[in-house]
Tab-separated table of C-alpha atoms in Angstrom:
chain	number	residue	atom	x	y	z
A	1282	UNK	CA	-14.418	-9.636	5.798
A	1283	UNK	CA	-16.347	-11.177	2.901
A	1284	UNK	CA	-19.607	-9.730	4.192
A	1285	UNK	CA	-18.038	-6.270	4.566
A	1286	UNK	CA	-16.768	-6.376	0.974
A	1287	UNK	CA	-20.213	-7.287	-0.321
A	1288	UNK	CA	-21.953	-4.697	1.855
A	1289	UNK	CA	-19.681	-1.933	0.535
A	1290	UNK	CA	-20.464	-2.907	-3.038
A	1291	UNK	CA	-16.851	-3.730	-3.879
A	1292	UNK	CA	-16.595	-5.781	-7.056
A	1293	UNK	CA	-12.812	-5.906	-7.502
A	1294	UNK	CA	-10.023	-6.608	-4.989
A	1295	UNK	CA	-6.332	-6.062	-5.787
A	1296	UNK	CA	-3.815	-8.186	-3.867
A	1297	UNK	CA	-0.370	-6.528	-3.710
A	1298	UNK	CA	1.329	-9.476	-1.972
A	1299	UNK	CA	4.066	-11.548	-3.555
A	1300	UNK	CA	3.700	-15.252	-4.343
A	1301	UNK	CA	6.303	-15.892	-1.650
A	1302	UNK	CA	4.186	-14.214	1.043
A	1303	UNK	CA	1.024	-16.023	0.026
A	1304	UNK	CA	2.767	-19.398	0.285
A	1305	UNK	CA	4.777	-18.583	3.401
A	1306	UNK	CA	1.740	-17.546	5.424
A	1307	UNK	CA	-0.588	-20.075	3.784
A	1308	UNK	CA	-2.958	-17.263	2.883
A	1309	UNK	CA	-4.259	-17.839	-0.657
A	1310	UNK	CA	-6.712	-15.500	-2.334
A	1311	UNK	CA	-10.173	-16.098	-0.858
A	1312	UNK	CA	-13.204	-16.771	-2.990
A	1313	UNK	CA	-15.891	-14.107	-2.687
A	1314	UNK	CA	-19.065	-14.499	-4.694
A	1315	UNK	CA	-19.459	-11.834	-7.419
A	1316	UNK	CA	-16.086	-10.259	-6.532
A	1317	UNK	CA	-13.107	-10.337	-8.907
A	1318	UNK	CA	-9.779	-11.005	-7.174
A	1319	UNK	CA	-6.698	-9.743	-9.017
A	1320	UNK	CA	-3.156	-10.642	-7.972
A	1321	UNK	CA	-0.847	-7.697	-8.776
A	1322	UNK	CA	2.329	-8.191	-6.691
A	1323	UNK	CA	4.583	-5.210	-6.040
A	1324	UNK	CA	7.583	-7.495	-5.518
A	1325	UNK	CA	8.447	-10.602	-7.506
A	1326	UNK	CA	9.751	-13.908	-6.119
A	1327	UNK	CA	13.393	-12.886	-6.610
A	1328	UNK	CA	12.791	-9.815	-4.441
A	1329	UNK	CA	12.019	-12.125	-1.510
A	1330	UNK	CA	15.321	-13.958	-1.292
A	1331	UNK	CA	16.572	-14.594	2.281
A	1332	UNK	CA	19.240	-11.931	1.759
A	1333	UNK	CA	16.753	-9.314	0.574
A	1334	UNK	CA	14.325	-10.082	3.390
A	1335	UNK	CA	17.070	-9.897	6.023
A	1336	UNK	CA	18.064	-6.465	4.723
A	1337	UNK	CA	14.447	-5.242	4.756
A	1338	UNK	CA	13.858	-6.486	8.281
A	1339	UNK	CA	17.025	-4.762	9.479
A	1340	UNK	CA	15.845	-1.492	7.972
A	1341	UNK	CA	12.444	-1.860	9.628
A	1342	UNK	CA	14.014	-2.758	12.958
A	1343	UNK	CA	16.151	0.394	13.005
A	1344	UNK	CA	13.035	2.526	13.308
A	1345	UNK	CA	14.811	5.376	11.523
A	1346	UNK	CA	12.825	7.469	9.085
A	1347	UNK	CA	15.601	7.291	6.493
A	1348	UNK	CA	15.496	3.481	6.721
A	1349	UNK	CA	11.773	3.496	6.011
A	1350	UNK	CA	12.429	5.817	3.063
A	1351	UNK	CA	14.844	3.283	1.591
A	1352	UNK	CA	12.126	0.657	1.890
A	1353	UNK	CA	9.453	2.940	0.485
A	1354	UNK	CA	11.710	3.882	-2.409
A	1355	UNK	CA	12.026	0.158	-3.217
A	1356	UNK	CA	8.240	-0.087	-3.243
A	1357	UNK	CA	7.966	2.852	-5.648
A	1358	UNK	CA	10.706	1.463	-7.888
A	1359	UNK	CA	9.100	-1.984	-8.129
A	1360	UNK	CA	5.434	-1.057	-7.789
A	1361	UNK	CA	4.739	0.663	-11.103
A	1362	UNK	CA	2.963	-2.277	-12.800
A	1363	UNK	CA	0.896	-3.119	-9.698
A	1364	UNK	CA	-0.061	0.474	-8.951
A	1365	UNK	CA	-0.763	1.015	-12.646
A	1366	UNK	CA	-3.298	-1.826	-12.599
A	1367	UNK	CA	-5.243	-0.102	-9.830
A	1368	UNK	CA	-5.040	3.296	-11.495
A	1369	UNK	CA	-6.256	1.853	-14.801
A	1370	UNK	CA	-9.199	0.257	-13.024
A	1371	UNK	CA	-10.170	3.638	-11.571
A	1372	UNK	CA	-9.740	5.220	-15.007
A	1373	UNK	CA	-12.018	2.664	-16.653
A	1374	UNK	CA	-14.639	2.262	-13.904
A	1375	UNK	CA	-16.002	5.601	-12.748
A	1376	UNK	CA	-18.908	3.998	-10.888
A	1377	UNK	CA	-17.213	0.957	-9.312
A	1378	UNK	CA	-15.421	0.720	-5.976
A	1379	UNK	CA	-12.298	-1.380	-5.503
A	1380	UNK	CA	-10.188	-2.515	-2.576
A	1381	UNK	CA	-6.426	-3.066	-2.430
A	1382	UNK	CA	-4.333	-4.720	0.255
A	1383	UNK	CA	-0.955	-6.246	1.063
A	1384	UNK	CA	0.118	-8.456	3.976
A	1385	UNK	CA	0.163	-5.943	6.827
A	1386	UNK	CA	-1.932	-3.228	5.172
A	1387	UNK	CA	0.607	-0.517	5.973
A	1388	UNK	CA	3.467	0.024	3.540
A	1389	UNK	CA	2.486	-1.014	0.007
A	1390	UNK	CA	-1.162	-0.308	0.784
A	1391	UNK	CA	-0.273	2.982	2.478
A	1392	UNK	CA	1.794	4.117	-0.493
A	1393	UNK	CA	-0.964	3.293	-2.987
A	1394	UNK	CA	-3.477	5.160	-0.819
A	1395	UNK	CA	-1.126	8.142	-0.570
A	1396	UNK	CA	-0.712	8.221	-4.363
A	1397	UNK	CA	-4.487	8.341	-4.819
A	1398	UNK	CA	-5.011	10.970	-2.125
A	1399	UNK	CA	-2.194	13.125	-3.474
A	1400	UNK	CA	-3.632	12.834	-6.973
A	1401	UNK	CA	-7.013	13.935	-5.605
A	1402	UNK	CA	-5.441	17.078	-4.154
A	1403	UNK	CA	-5.460	16.134	-0.469
A	1404	UNK	CA	-2.840	18.028	1.543
A	1405	UNK	CA	0.168	16.234	3.020
A	1406	UNK	CA	-0.843	16.638	6.665
A	1407	UNK	CA	-4.235	15.030	6.035
A	1408	UNK	CA	-2.605	12.165	4.112
A	1409	UNK	CA	-0.151	11.586	6.968
A	1410	UNK	CA	-2.991	11.637	9.487
A	1411	UNK	CA	-4.900	9.064	7.426
A	1412	UNK	CA	-1.785	6.868	7.284
A	1413	UNK	CA	-1.348	7.049	11.065
A	1414	UNK	CA	-4.907	5.763	11.534
A	1415	UNK	CA	-3.753	2.485	9.982
A	1416	UNK	CA	-2.573	1.551	13.473
A	1417	UNK	CA	-6.162	1.685	14.716
A	1418	UNK	CA	-7.418	-0.493	11.881
A	1419	UNK	CA	-4.625	-3.015	12.388
A	1420	UNK	CA	-5.077	-3.289	16.144
A	1421	UNK	CA	-7.403	-6.334	16.016
A	1422	UNK	CA	-4.696	-8.189	14.050
A	1423	UNK	CA	-1.806	-7.099	16.302
A	1424	UNK	CA	-1.471	-10.444	18.085
A	1425	UNK	CA	-1.437	-12.414	14.828
A	1426	UNK	CA	1.092	-10.080	13.206
A	1427	UNK	CA	3.376	-10.147	16.245
A	1428	UNK	CA	3.183	-13.943	16.285
A	1429	UNK	CA	4.314	-14.053	12.653
A	1430	UNK	CA	7.154	-11.630	13.292
A	1431	UNK	CA	8.340	-13.608	16.312
A	1432	UNK	CA	9.148	-16.493	13.958
A	1433	UNK	CA	11.602	-14.343	12.001
A	1434	UNK	CA	15.181	-14.679	13.335
A	1435	UNK	CA	15.711	-10.918	13.661
A	1436	UNK	CA	12.594	-10.414	15.773
A	1437	UNK	CA	12.597	-13.642	17.795
A	1438	UNK	CA	14.565	-12.041	20.619
A	1439	UNK	CA	13.813	-8.394	19.839
A	1440	UNK	CA	10.217	-7.528	20.643
A	1441	UNK	CA	10.950	-3.807	20.414
A	1442	UNK	CA	12.021	-4.177	16.778
A	1443	UNK	CA	8.810	-6.047	16.011
A	1444	UNK	CA	6.770	-3.259	17.595
A	1445	UNK	CA	8.583	-0.706	15.424
A	1446	UNK	CA	7.434	-2.602	12.335
A	1447	UNK	CA	3.889	-2.252	13.616
A	1448	UNK	CA	4.057	1.553	13.858
A	1449	UNK	CA	2.446	3.978	11.407
A	1450	UNK	CA	3.914	7.378	12.263
A	1451	UNK	CA	2.762	10.600	10.634
A	1452	UNK	CA	6.371	11.719	10.160
A	1453	UNK	CA	7.052	8.587	8.103
A	1454	UNK	CA	4.331	9.483	5.601
A	1455	UNK	CA	5.375	13.141	5.514
A	1456	UNK	CA	8.926	12.027	4.707
A	1457	UNK	CA	7.569	9.716	2.005
A	1458	UNK	CA	5.585	12.519	0.366
A	1459	UNK	CA	8.727	14.651	0.376
A	1460	UNK	CA	10.618	11.724	-1.199
A	1461	UNK	CA	7.910	11.408	-3.844
A	1462	UNK	CA	8.423	15.066	-4.758
A	1463	UNK	CA	12.203	15.311	-4.573
A	1464	UNK	CA	13.268	11.947	-6.025
A	1465	UNK	CA	10.372	11.141	-8.353
A	1466	UNK	CA	9.198	14.601	-9.413
A	1467	UNK	CA	5.816	14.437	-7.717
A	1468	UNK	CA	2.878	12.082	-7.965
A	1469	UNK	CA	1.956	12.827	-11.586
A	1470	UNK	CA	5.537	12.474	-12.797
A	1471	UNK	CA	5.843	9.172	-10.914
A	1472	UNK	CA	2.642	7.877	-12.508
A	1473	UNK	CA	3.779	8.867	-15.990
A	1474	UNK	CA	7.244	7.339	-15.623
A	1475	UNK	CA	6.458	4.166	-13.664
A	1476	UNK	CA	2.936	3.198	-14.758
A	1477	UNK	CA	3.143	4.685	-18.273
A	1478	UNK	CA	-0.217	6.385	-17.979
A	1479	UNK	CA	-0.689	9.593	-19.938
A	1480	UNK	CA	-1.651	13.099	-18.875
A	1481	UNK	CA	-5.181	12.487	-20.145
A	1482	UNK	CA	-5.338	9.193	-18.197
A	1483	UNK	CA	-4.357	11.036	-15.027
A	1484	UNK	CA	-7.047	13.656	-15.642
A	1485	UNK	CA	-9.710	10.952	-16.029
A	1486	UNK	CA	-8.537	9.137	-12.880
A	1487	UNK	CA	-8.660	12.356	-10.872
A	1488	UNK	CA	-12.106	13.204	-12.220
A	1489	UNK	CA	-13.416	9.726	-11.381
A	1490	UNK	CA	-12.239	10.035	-7.775
A	1491	UNK	CA	-13.739	13.457	-7.134
A	1492	UNK	CA	-17.339	14.539	-6.658
A	1493	UNK	CA	-18.872	17.977	-6.980
A	1494	UNK	CA	-19.274	19.819	-3.697
A	1495	UNK	CA	-22.877	20.515	-4.751
A	1496	UNK	CA	-23.626	16.782	-4.726
A	1497	UNK	CA	-22.755	16.672	-1.027
A	1498	UNK	CA	-25.286	19.339	-0.061
């Protein structure tokens, strides 16, 4: 992983995990030469109480789209400061690449990616297709993730529920994008209200993400 980060020219990595996750899985931030590692948790320690985690796992285990939307709404509600850090980096660094990740690379990471793609003008179907490809990228880590889940009481005797957590369905992302529009007023309104970035900030971020079609010829 370190070699891939260096090869891609990434100079900044944003870690969306909570302190609780880092300690629980004994997975501290790695040291990568010439790469800045920034810890910007979506959820705080109090959001990872046993009661809160049990509720989240139950929602995941149901496999219902509306259950995932409740979870994704929690991520949007809590994620403003973390997502804002990434957006501000893009605003201030037009010529630098960054990487962001969470524990499983699906939900918090998927939402941040969707926000950026939506801001860049990508259509919903393409965003949902990109989200579904997360399953392919996560496949090499399937065994490790399933092993972790098997240690959680809810999943210990329910392998099917654990597999549901592993899924990245297009319809889930399409429902999320609809939620973003109907509950939060769209991606720009969400950014303004939850990250406190301005209209001019958003314009700069969008401009920094896009390239002229002539430059691709």
